[in-house]
Coordinates of C-alpha atoms and ligand atoms in Angstrom, one line a residue:
M48 CA -58.7 -79.3 33.0
T49 CA -62.1 -79.4 31.8
M50 CA -62.4 -77.6 27.8
S51 CA -65.9 -76.5 27.8
R52 CA -66.1 -73.8 29.0
W53 CA -63.0 -72.5 26.9
N54 CA -64.5 -70.4 23.9
P55 CA -62.3 -68.4 22.1
M56 CA -65.2 -66.3 20.0
S57 CA -67.6 -66.0 23.3
L58 CA -66.6 -62.1 24.1
P59 CA -66.6 -60.8 20.8
L60 CA -70.1 -62.2 19.6
L61 CA -71.1 -60.8 22.8
L62 CA -70.5 -57.1 22.3
V63 CA -74.1 -56.9 20.9
L64 CA -76.0 -58.6 24.2
T65 CA -76.8 -56.4 26.8
S66 CA -79.9 -56.7 29.6
L67 CA -80.6 -54.3 32.1
S68 CA -81.0 -56.3 35.4
C69 CA -77.1 -57.0 36.6
G70 CA -75.6 -56.4 40.0
Y71 CA -75.8 -57.1 43.7
L72 CA -75.4 -53.3 45.1
P73 CA -78.4 -51.2 45.8
E74 CA -78.6 -48.4 42.8
S75 CA -76.7 -45.7 44.9
E76 CA -74.3 -47.5 45.5
R77 CA -73.7 -49.3 42.0
E78 CA -73.3 -45.5 40.9
T79 CA -69.8 -45.2 42.9
L80 CA -68.9 -48.6 41.8
N81 CA -69.2 -47.6 38.4
S82 CA -67.4 -45.1 38.8
L83 CA -64.1 -47.1 39.9
L84 CA -65.1 -49.6 37.0
R85 CA -64.9 -46.2 34.4
V86 CA -61.4 -45.5 36.4
M87 CA -60.5 -49.1 35.0
V88 CA -61.3 -48.6 31.5
Q89 CA -59.9 -45.3 31.1
S90 CA -56.8 -46.9 31.8
V91 CA -57.2 -49.4 29.1
H92 CA -57.5 -46.8 26.4
S93 CA -54.6 -44.1 28.3
S94 CA -51.8 -46.8 26.9
E95 CA -50.0 -46.2 29.7
G96 CA -47.6 -48.9 30.5
P97 CA -48.0 -52.5 29.9
P98 CA -51.7 -53.9 29.6
N99 CA -52.7 -55.0 33.5
P100 CA -54.3 -58.5 33.9
S101 CA -55.5 -57.3 37.4
V102 CA -57.7 -54.6 35.4
H103 CA -58.8 -57.7 33.4
L104 CA -59.8 -60.0 35.9
A105 CA -61.6 -57.0 37.5
L106 CA -63.8 -56.0 34.6
R107 CA -64.6 -59.6 33.9
L108 CA -65.5 -60.1 37.8
A109 CA -68.3 -57.2 37.5
S110 CA -71.4 -57.4 37.0
S111 CA -71.6 -54.2 34.2
H112 CA -69.4 -54.6 31.5
H113 CA -67.6 -52.1 28.9
L114 CA -67.0 -55.4 26.0
P115 CA -65.2 -53.3 23.8
T116 CA -62.5 -52.3 26.1
E117 CA -62.7 -56.0 27.4
V118 CA -62.1 -57.6 24.1
L119 CA -59.2 -54.9 23.6
L120 CA -57.5 -55.4 26.9
L121 CA -57.7 -59.3 26.7
Q122 CA -55.8 -58.9 22.8
Q123 CA -53.2 -56.8 25.0
L124 CA -52.5 -59.3 27.5
K125 CA -52.4 -62.1 24.8
M126 CA -49.5 -60.0 22.8
T127 CA -47.6 -59.3 25.7
A128 CA -47.9 -62.7 27.9
V129 CA -46.5 -64.1 24.2
E130 CA -44.0 -61.9 23.5
K131 CA -42.6 -61.8 27.1
V132 CA -42.5 -65.6 27.1
K133 CA -40.6 -65.2 23.4
H134 CA -38.2 -62.9 24.5
G135 CA -37.5 -64.2 27.8
E136 CA -38.8 -61.1 29.4
D137 CA -38.9 -60.6 33.2
F138 CA -42.2 -62.6 33.8
S139 CA -42.9 -63.1 38.0
S140 CA -44.7 -66.3 39.0
G141 CA -47.7 -64.1 40.3
L142 CA -47.6 -62.3 37.1
V143 CA -47.8 -65.1 35.2
A144 CA -50.8 -66.3 37.3
L145 CA -52.6 -63.0 36.7
Y146 CA -52.7 -63.4 33.7
T147 CA -53.4 -66.9 33.6
L148 CA -56.8 -65.8 35.7
A149 CA -57.6 -62.7 33.2
M150 CA -57.2 -65.3 30.2
A151 CA -59.8 -68.0 32.3
A152 CA -62.2 -65.2 33.5
S153 CA -62.9 -64.3 29.9
C154 CA -63.4 -68.0 29.0
H155 CA -59.8 -68.1 27.3
N156 CA -58.0 -71.3 27.5
P157 CA -55.2 -70.3 29.2
T158 CA -53.2 -73.1 28.2
D159 CA -53.5 -72.2 24.4
V160 CA -52.5 -68.5 24.2
S161 CA -51.7 -67.5 20.5
Y162 CA -50.4 -64.5 19.0
K163 CA -49.5 -64.1 15.4
G164 CA -48.7 -67.7 15.3
E165 CA -46.9 -68.2 18.6
R166 CA -48.4 -70.5 20.9
I167 CA -48.0 -70.6 24.6
D168 CA -49.4 -72.7 27.5
L169 CA -49.6 -70.2 30.7
V170 CA -50.5 -72.9 32.8
E171 CA -47.5 -75.2 32.5
I172 CA -45.2 -71.5 32.5
L173 CA -46.8 -71.1 35.8
Q174 CA -46.3 -74.6 37.4
Q175 CA -42.6 -74.0 35.9
K176 CA -42.1 -70.4 37.8
L177 CA -43.5 -72.2 40.9
T178 CA -41.0 -75.0 41.3
K179 CA -38.6 -72.7 41.1
E180 CA -40.5 -70.4 43.6
I181 CA -40.8 -73.7 46.2
E182 CA -36.6 -74.4 44.7
H183 CA -35.6 -70.8 46.1
I184 CA -37.6 -71.6 49.8
G185 CA -35.5 -74.9 49.9
K186 CA -32.5 -72.6 49.7
T187 CA -33.0 -69.5 51.5
T188 CA -36.2 -70.0 53.4
F189 CA -37.6 -67.1 50.9
P190 CA -39.3 -67.1 47.6
L191 CA -37.8 -66.2 44.7
S192 CA -40.5 -63.2 44.3
N193 CA -42.9 -63.5 47.9
Y194 CA -45.7 -65.6 49.6
Y195 CA -48.4 -63.4 48.2
Q196 CA -47.4 -64.1 44.8
V197 CA -46.7 -68.0 45.6
S198 CA -49.9 -67.7 47.1
L199 CA -51.4 -66.5 44.2
D200 CA -49.7 -69.4 42.1
V201 CA -51.2 -71.8 44.5
L202 CA -54.8 -70.5 44.1
T203 CA -54.4 -70.3 39.9
L204 CA -53.0 -73.9 39.6
C205 CA -56.1 -74.9 41.6
M206 CA -58.2 -72.9 40.0
M207 CA -57.3 -74.4 36.8
D208 CA -57.6 -77.9 37.7
A209 CA -54.1 -78.2 37.3
E210 CA -50.9 -80.8 39.6
I211 CA -49.7 -79.1 42.3
S212 CA -47.8 -81.5 44.1
Q213 CA -48.3 -81.7 48.2
D214 CA -45.2 -80.8 48.8
I215 CA -46.3 -77.3 47.6
V216 CA -48.9 -77.6 49.8
Q217 CA -47.2 -78.2 52.6
I218 CA -44.7 -75.6 51.9
L219 CA -47.9 -73.0 51.7
I220 CA -49.4 -74.5 55.1
D221 CA -46.0 -74.4 56.5
A222 CA -45.4 -70.8 55.7
V223 CA -48.7 -70.1 57.4
M224 CA -48.1 -72.0 60.6
N225 CA -44.5 -70.3 60.9
D226 CA -45.6 -67.0 60.2
K227 CA -43.8 -66.3 57.8
F228 CA -46.0 -63.3 55.9
T229 CA -44.8 -60.3 57.5
Y230 CA -43.0 -57.4 56.2
G231 CA -41.0 -55.8 59.2
S232 CA -42.7 -56.8 61.6
E233 CA -46.3 -56.2 60.2
F234 CA -48.5 -59.4 59.3
S235 CA -49.2 -59.1 55.3
V236 CA -53.5 -59.0 55.4
D237 CA -52.6 -59.0 52.0
T238 CA -50.7 -62.2 51.5
G239 CA -52.6 -64.1 53.8
A240 CA -55.6 -63.2 52.6
V241 CA -54.6 -65.1 48.6
A242 CA -53.4 -67.8 51.0
A243 CA -56.7 -67.9 52.9
L244 CA -57.6 -68.3 49.0
A245 CA -55.6 -70.7 48.0
L246 CA -56.3 -73.2 50.9
R247 CA -60.3 -72.4 50.4
C248 CA -59.9 -73.8 46.6
M249 CA -57.3 -77.1 47.7
I250 CA -60.1 -77.8 50.2
D251 CA -62.9 -77.7 48.0
R252 CA -61.2 -79.8 45.3
K253 CA -61.1 -82.5 48.0
T254 CA -57.2 -82.9 49.1
T255 CA -56.1 -85.4 51.4
I256 CA -54.0 -82.7 52.9
H257 CA -54.7 -81.4 56.0
I258 CA -55.3 -78.1 55.6
S259 CA -58.2 -76.9 57.8
N260 CA -55.4 -75.7 60.8
A261 CA -53.7 -73.6 58.4
L262 CA -56.4 -72.3 56.9
N263 CA -58.2 -71.3 60.5
H264 CA -54.8 -70.0 61.9
I265 CA -54.6 -67.4 58.5
L266 CA -58.1 -66.6 59.0
E267 CA -57.8 -66.1 63.0
Q268 CA -55.1 -63.9 61.7
I269 CA -57.0 -61.8 59.4
L270 CA -59.8 -61.1 61.7
S271 CA -57.2 -59.7 64.1
R272 CA -56.8 -56.7 61.8
I273 CA -60.1 -55.8 61.8
T274 CA -60.5 -52.2 62.9
D275 CA -63.4 -50.2 64.4
D276 CA -64.4 -48.5 61.0
G277 CA -64.4 -51.7 59.3
L278 CA -60.9 -51.7 57.7
I279 CA -59.1 -55.2 57.6
G280 CA -55.3 -54.1 57.8
N281 CA -55.2 -51.2 55.9
L282 CA -58.0 -49.8 53.1
Y283 CA -55.5 -51.6 50.2
S284 CA -56.2 -55.0 51.9
T285 CA -59.5 -54.8 52.9
G286 CA -60.9 -55.8 49.5
L287 CA -58.7 -59.2 49.4
A288 CA -59.8 -59.9 53.2
I289 CA -63.3 -59.3 52.2
Q290 CA -63.1 -62.1 49.5
A291 CA -61.2 -64.2 51.7
L292 CA -63.5 -64.1 54.8
S293 CA -66.6 -64.0 52.2
V294 CA -65.6 -67.5 51.3
N295 CA -64.8 -69.0 54.1
S296 CA -67.7 -67.5 56.1
D297 CA -68.9 -71.1 57.5
R298 CA -65.4 -70.5 59.7
V299 CA -66.0 -67.4 60.7
A300 CA -67.8 -67.0 64.1
P301 CA -70.9 -64.8 63.7
G302 CA -70.3 -61.2 65.0
R303 CA -66.8 -61.5 64.3
W304 CA -67.3 -59.6 61.2
N305 CA -69.6 -57.0 60.0
R306 CA -69.1 -57.1 55.9
T307 CA -71.7 -54.6 55.6
K308 CA -69.1 -52.0 57.7
S309 CA -66.2 -53.3 55.5
V310 CA -67.7 -52.7 52.2
G311 CA -69.1 -49.3 53.1
R312 CA -65.6 -48.2 54.3
L313 CA -64.5 -49.3 51.0
L314 CA -67.3 -47.2 49.0
S315 CA -66.0 -44.0 51.3
G316 CA -62.5 -44.9 50.4
I317 CA -64.2 -44.2 46.7
L318 CA -65.6 -40.9 47.1
E319 CA -62.7 -39.8 49.4
G320 CA -60.7 -40.3 46.2
S321 CA -58.4 -43.0 47.6
F322 CA -59.0 -45.9 44.5
A323 CA -57.9 -43.5 41.4
N324 CA -55.0 -46.2 40.8
P325 CA -56.7 -48.4 38.5
Q326 CA -54.6 -51.5 40.4
A327 CA -55.9 -50.2 43.5
A328 CA -59.4 -50.1 41.9
S329 CA -59.3 -54.0 40.4
Q330 CA -58.0 -55.4 44.0
I331 CA -61.9 -53.8 45.3
V332 CA -63.9 -54.7 42.8
P333 CA -64.4 -58.0 43.4
S334 CA -65.6 -58.0 46.8
L335 CA -67.9 -54.8 46.1
E336 CA -69.4 -57.3 43.2
G337 CA -70.2 -60.2 46.0
R338 CA -67.7 -62.0 44.2
S339 CA -63.8 -63.8 44.8
Y340 CA -61.3 -65.0 42.4
L341 CA -63.0 -68.3 43.1
D342 CA -65.7 -67.2 40.8
V343 CA -63.4 -66.9 37.8
T344 CA -64.3 -70.4 36.6
R345 CA -67.7 -70.0 37.3
L346 CA -68.6 -67.0 34.8
N347 CA -70.8 -67.5 32.1
C348 CA -69.1 -65.2 29.6
A349 CA -72.3 -65.7 27.5
E350 CA -74.3 -63.8 30.2
D351 CA -72.6 -60.5 30.1
C352 CA -74.3 -57.4 30.3
S353 CA -72.9 -54.5 27.9
N354 CA -74.3 -51.7 29.8
L355 CA -71.4 -49.7 31.7
T356 CA -71.4 -46.1 29.8
F357 CA -67.8 -45.1 28.9
P358 CA -66.8 -41.7 26.7
V359 CA -64.5 -43.1 24.8
S360 CA -64.2 -40.6 22.1
S361 CA -63.3 -38.0 24.5
T362 CA -59.8 -38.3 24.8
S363 CA -59.1 -34.7 26.2
P364 CA -57.6 -34.8 29.6
P365 CA -59.3 -32.9 33.0
P366 CA -58.0 -29.7 33.4
T367 CA -55.2 -29.8 35.6
T368 CA -55.8 -27.2 38.6
Q369 CA -52.4 -26.0 40.3
G370 CA -52.5 -26.2 44.3
L371 CA -51.0 -23.4 46.2
P372 CA -47.3 -24.3 47.0
I373 CA -46.5 -26.5 49.9
T374 CA -43.3 -27.0 51.6
V375 CA -42.2 -30.7 52.0
E376 CA -39.3 -31.6 54.0
Y377 CA -37.5 -34.5 52.2
N378 CA -35.3 -37.0 54.2
I379 CA -33.3 -39.7 52.4
V380 CA -31.4 -42.3 55.3
D381 CA -30.0 -45.3 54.5
G382 CA -31.0 -47.3 57.1
L383 CA -29.1 -50.3 57.1
T384 CA -25.0 -49.3 56.9
H385 CA -25.7 -45.9 57.7
S386 CA -23.4 -44.5 54.6
F387 CA -25.7 -41.4 54.4
S388 CA -28.5 -39.2 55.8
D389 CA -29.9 -36.1 54.1
A390 CA -32.4 -33.7 54.3
A391 CA -34.2 -30.6 52.0
S392 CA -36.7 -28.7 52.3
V393 CA -39.0 -28.6 48.7
S394 CA -41.8 -26.4 47.3
V395 CA -44.5 -27.9 45.3
P396 CA -48.0 -27.2 43.7
G397 CA -50.3 -28.7 46.7
G398 CA -52.1 -32.1 45.9
S399 CA -48.8 -33.1 44.3
P400 CA -48.0 -36.6 44.3
L401 CA -44.9 -37.3 46.2
I402 CA -42.7 -38.2 43.3
R403 CA -42.7 -34.4 42.2
V404 CA -40.5 -33.9 45.7
L405 CA -38.1 -36.3 45.0
E406 CA -38.2 -34.8 41.7
R407 CA -38.1 -31.1 43.0
A408 CA -35.5 -32.3 45.3
R409 CA -33.0 -33.7 42.9
D410 CA -33.4 -30.9 40.4
L411 CA -32.5 -28.4 43.2
Y412 CA -29.2 -30.6 44.4
P413 CA -28.7 -33.0 41.7
D414 CA -25.5 -34.4 43.7
R415 CA -27.5 -35.1 46.9
F416 CA -30.9 -36.5 46.0
S417 CA -30.3 -38.3 42.5
F418 CA -32.7 -41.9 42.2
S419 CA -34.4 -44.3 39.9
I420 CA -37.8 -45.5 39.6
T421 CA -39.3 -49.1 38.4
Q422 CA -42.9 -49.0 36.6
N423 CA -44.9 -51.8 37.9
L424 CA -49.0 -52.8 38.1
W425 CA -48.9 -50.2 40.8
G426 CA -47.0 -47.7 39.0
P427 CA -43.7 -46.0 39.6
S428 CA -41.8 -47.9 42.6
L429 CA -38.9 -46.2 44.0
T430 CA -35.6 -48.3 43.8
T431 CA -32.5 -46.2 43.8
V432 CA -31.5 -43.6 46.1
Q433 CA -28.5 -41.9 46.1
G434 CA -26.8 -45.0 44.0
L435 CA -27.8 -47.8 46.7
T436 CA -30.4 -49.7 45.0
A437 CA -33.5 -52.1 46.6
S438 CA -32.4 -55.8 46.3
S439 CA -34.9 -58.5 46.3
Q440 CA -32.0 -60.7 46.4
N441 CA -31.1 -59.1 50.0
R442 CA -34.2 -58.2 50.6
T443 CA -34.1 -54.3 51.1
Y444 CA -36.4 -51.5 49.7
W445 CA -36.6 -48.2 50.1
Q446 CA -39.3 -47.6 52.9
L447 CA -41.6 -44.5 52.8
L448 CA -42.7 -42.7 55.8
S449 CA -44.3 -39.8 57.0
G450 CA -42.6 -38.8 60.3
S451 CA -42.5 -42.2 61.5
K452 CA -45.4 -44.3 60.3
P453 CA -44.9 -46.1 57.0
L454 CA -47.1 -44.7 53.9
D455 CA -49.7 -46.6 52.7
Q456 CA -49.0 -45.5 48.5
G457 CA -46.1 -45.3 46.9
I458 CA -44.8 -42.2 45.4
G459 CA -46.9 -41.9 42.3
D460 CA -50.2 -41.2 44.4
Y461 CA -49.2 -40.2 48.0
K462 CA -49.9 -36.5 48.1
P463 CA -48.2 -34.8 50.5
K464 CA -49.5 -31.9 52.7
E465 CA -47.9 -28.5 53.9
G466 CA -44.7 -29.1 56.4
E467 CA -45.0 -32.8 56.1
Q468 CA -41.6 -34.6 57.0
I469 CA -41.4 -37.6 54.2
F470 CA -38.5 -40.3 54.8
A471 CA -37.5 -42.6 52.2
K472 CA -35.4 -45.2 54.3
Y473 CA -33.5 -48.1 53.1
S474 CA -34.8 -51.0 55.3
H475 CA -35.2 -54.5 55.2
Y476 CA -38.3 -56.5 54.9
Ligands
LIG576 C1 -44.5 -57.8 48.6 C2 -45.2 -56.6 48.9 C3 -44.1 -55.7 49.1 C4 -42.8 -55.9 49.0 C5 -42.2 -55.9 47.6 C6 -40.9 -56.9 47.1 C7 -40.4 -58.5 46.9 N1 -39.8 -58.8 46.3 O1 -41.5 -59.0 47.1 C8 -42.1 -55.0 49.6 C9 -41.5 -55.0 51.2 C10 -40.6 -53.9 49.0 C11 -42.6 -53.5 49.2 C12 -43.2 -52.7 49.5 C13 -43.9 -51.8 49.6 N2 -44.7 -51.3 49.4 CO1 -45.8 -53.2 49.2 N3 -46.7 -55.3 48.9 C14 -46.6 -56.2 48.5 C15 -47.7 -57.1 48.7 C16 -47.6 -57.7 49.7 C17 -47.3 -57.7 47.1 C18 -46.6 -57.4 45.6 C19 -47.2 -58.1 45.1 O2 -46.0 -59.2 44.9 N4 -47.9 -58.9 43.7 C20 -48.0 -59.9 42.7 C21 -47.3 -58.9 41.4 C22 -47.6 -60.3 40.3 O3 -47.5 -57.7 41.0 P1 -46.1 -56.5 40.9 O4 -47.6 -55.3 41.0 O5 -45.6 -57.2 39.8 O6 -45.6 -56.6 41.9 C23 -44.8 -55.8 42.5 C24 -44.9 -54.2 42.6 O7 -45.9 -55.2 43.2 C25 -43.7 -54.4 43.6 N5 -44.4 -53.5 44.6 C26 -44.9 -53.9 46.4 N6 -45.5 -52.6 47.1 C27 -45.8 -51.6 46.3 C28 -46.1 -50.2 46.5 C29 -46.0 -49.5 45.5 C30 -46.5 -48.1 45.6 C31 -45.7 -50.0 44.3 C32 -45.4 -48.9 42.9 C33 -44.9 -51.2 43.9 C34 -44.7 -52.0 45.2 O8 -43.5 -55.2 44.1 C35 -43.9 -56.6 43.6 C36 -42.5 -57.3 43.0 O9 -42.0 -56.9 42.6 C37 -48.4 -55.6 47.9 C38 -50.2 -56.3 47.9 C39 -51.3 -56.3 47.5 N7 -52.5 -55.8 47.7 O10 -50.8 -56.1 46.1 C40 -48.2 -54.7 48.8 C41 -48.7 -53.7 48.5 C42 -48.9 -53.3 47.0 N8 -47.6 -52.6 48.8 C43 -48.2 -51.3 48.9 C44 -47.4 -50.5 49.9 C45 -48.2 -49.2 50.5 C46 -45.6 -50.5 49.7 C47 -44.8 -49.5 50.1 C48 -45.2 -47.6 50.3 C49 -45.0 -49.0 51.5 C50 -43.8 -48.1 52.4 N9 -44.5 -47.4 53.3 O11 -42.6 -48.1 51.7 C51 -43.9 -50.0 49.8 C52 -43.2 -49.3 48.6 C53 -42.0 -48.1 48.4 C54 -41.4 -47.8 47.0 N10 -39.9 -48.4 47.5 O12 -41.3 -47.3 46.6 C55 -49.7 -51.0 49.4 C56 -49.8 -50.0 48.0 C57 -50.8 -49.9 48.1 C58 -51.3 -48.4 47.1 N11 -52.7 -47.9 47.5 O13 -50.3 -47.7 46.8 C59 -50.2 -52.8 49.2 C60 -51.2 -52.9 48.3 C61 -50.0 -53.2 50.6 C62 -51.2 -52.5 51.2 N12 -52.3 -53.2 51.6 O14 -50.8 -51.7 51.5 N13 -44.2 -54.5 49.0

């Protein structure tokens, strides 16, 4: 691994540096992008939940910066990573990969992360975690986590110039060629996009394994998910897909993809309020900046512009306006063993997130609508309903639907409409 770019002092020293000409988007669109950056900066100061490495990565890949926030978040990430390892807490391979990329994007050496005298090597930990994923695929045909994370692991190790065995790359290639990137029967564009970045990195590293066919196959699948309005998959996979297609533009035939249209669709999504979740924001910022995760090790931290204005001092939350009450039909269904099915009509203020509907149903009928959630980078996910718990071992989850259409957001973000029929359906993936 090249050590010359790792400089533990670079970010704090640069707090004083400013510059006026930063960025890739035209001025009018830059303000829209800056509003996203502020969503992420705000989330660092709100101290809700654990620090988010994907947010740090996006802040670092942006061309406008609020450097004091980045310094703070980096410190929080180092502390959390060291504590997780020290206390043996849950640390999935993909999360380790994101932490590694976040450190590298700040020109800090991920092989030497220290906090209060304790030291960890994130790259070594990632190699061990990826080995476990591969062993699990050997035993069960599925990774311990999922192929999105396995792809992120390979991408990160490749970026860090760390050793990756040929067997591992071959397993990723086999997964691509055997169309393993599906949930239900749907191809996961997000997973394909991260795999395309990983395979591109491996090709640029000049490995002897034949990767080209697999990369072309995955790009073809991504291209086939482009819709008329420029989305690739859905609104939340488009940012990653733009990265994948951009870094592989030499393999995309002219006329197959209109980059400007896809970027324009993301910008209108921001204006519609669809990226208020900092994790969702973090996944589109790199592509709006004309960058990709492959740029992480090309960043010159000495050239950062600390030019993003952000009112850190104002801590008062924005005033909340309660909408008129709406009625939502909430259904819970065991779609696997058909052990139960139940429904209730509940009333919540208009504009409330779906979780308010679940809470209202539980408050009204505690014996029929109990549930529990798990917090992760995306916010709360619904894990248990009426004692029936999602299990990654059995590959079951509580799928969320409006009528028969799967939601593209979770219970913390989705805002049901008047008269909507919402289903939580215990399903396989
Ligand atoms: C794999 C995956 C799943 C798997 C996760 C289980 C597993 N063991 O693999 C399954 C199939 C269960 C799943 C379910 C859902 N998912 Co999903 N998922 C992903 C994917 C491809 C990778 C996640 C990951 O591993 N990230 C890396 C690790 C390091 O981050 P992490 O936060 O620790 O990962 C965990 C969470 O992401 C969690 N998770 C996965 N999906 C979702 C969705 C929400 C809303 C929440 C809160 C958590 C969550 O599972 C991960 C593994 O434990 C992402 C793609 C992406 N762009 O991020 C979509 C993605 C996050 N999922 C999405 C959605 C919409 C859902 C569902 C709401 C779909 C539905 N209609 O039911 C449900 C969640 C329902 C619930 N009960 O709350 C959207 C979220 C968009 C948004 N704005 O909120 C994404 C971005 C895909 C997309 N482009 O639409 N998902």
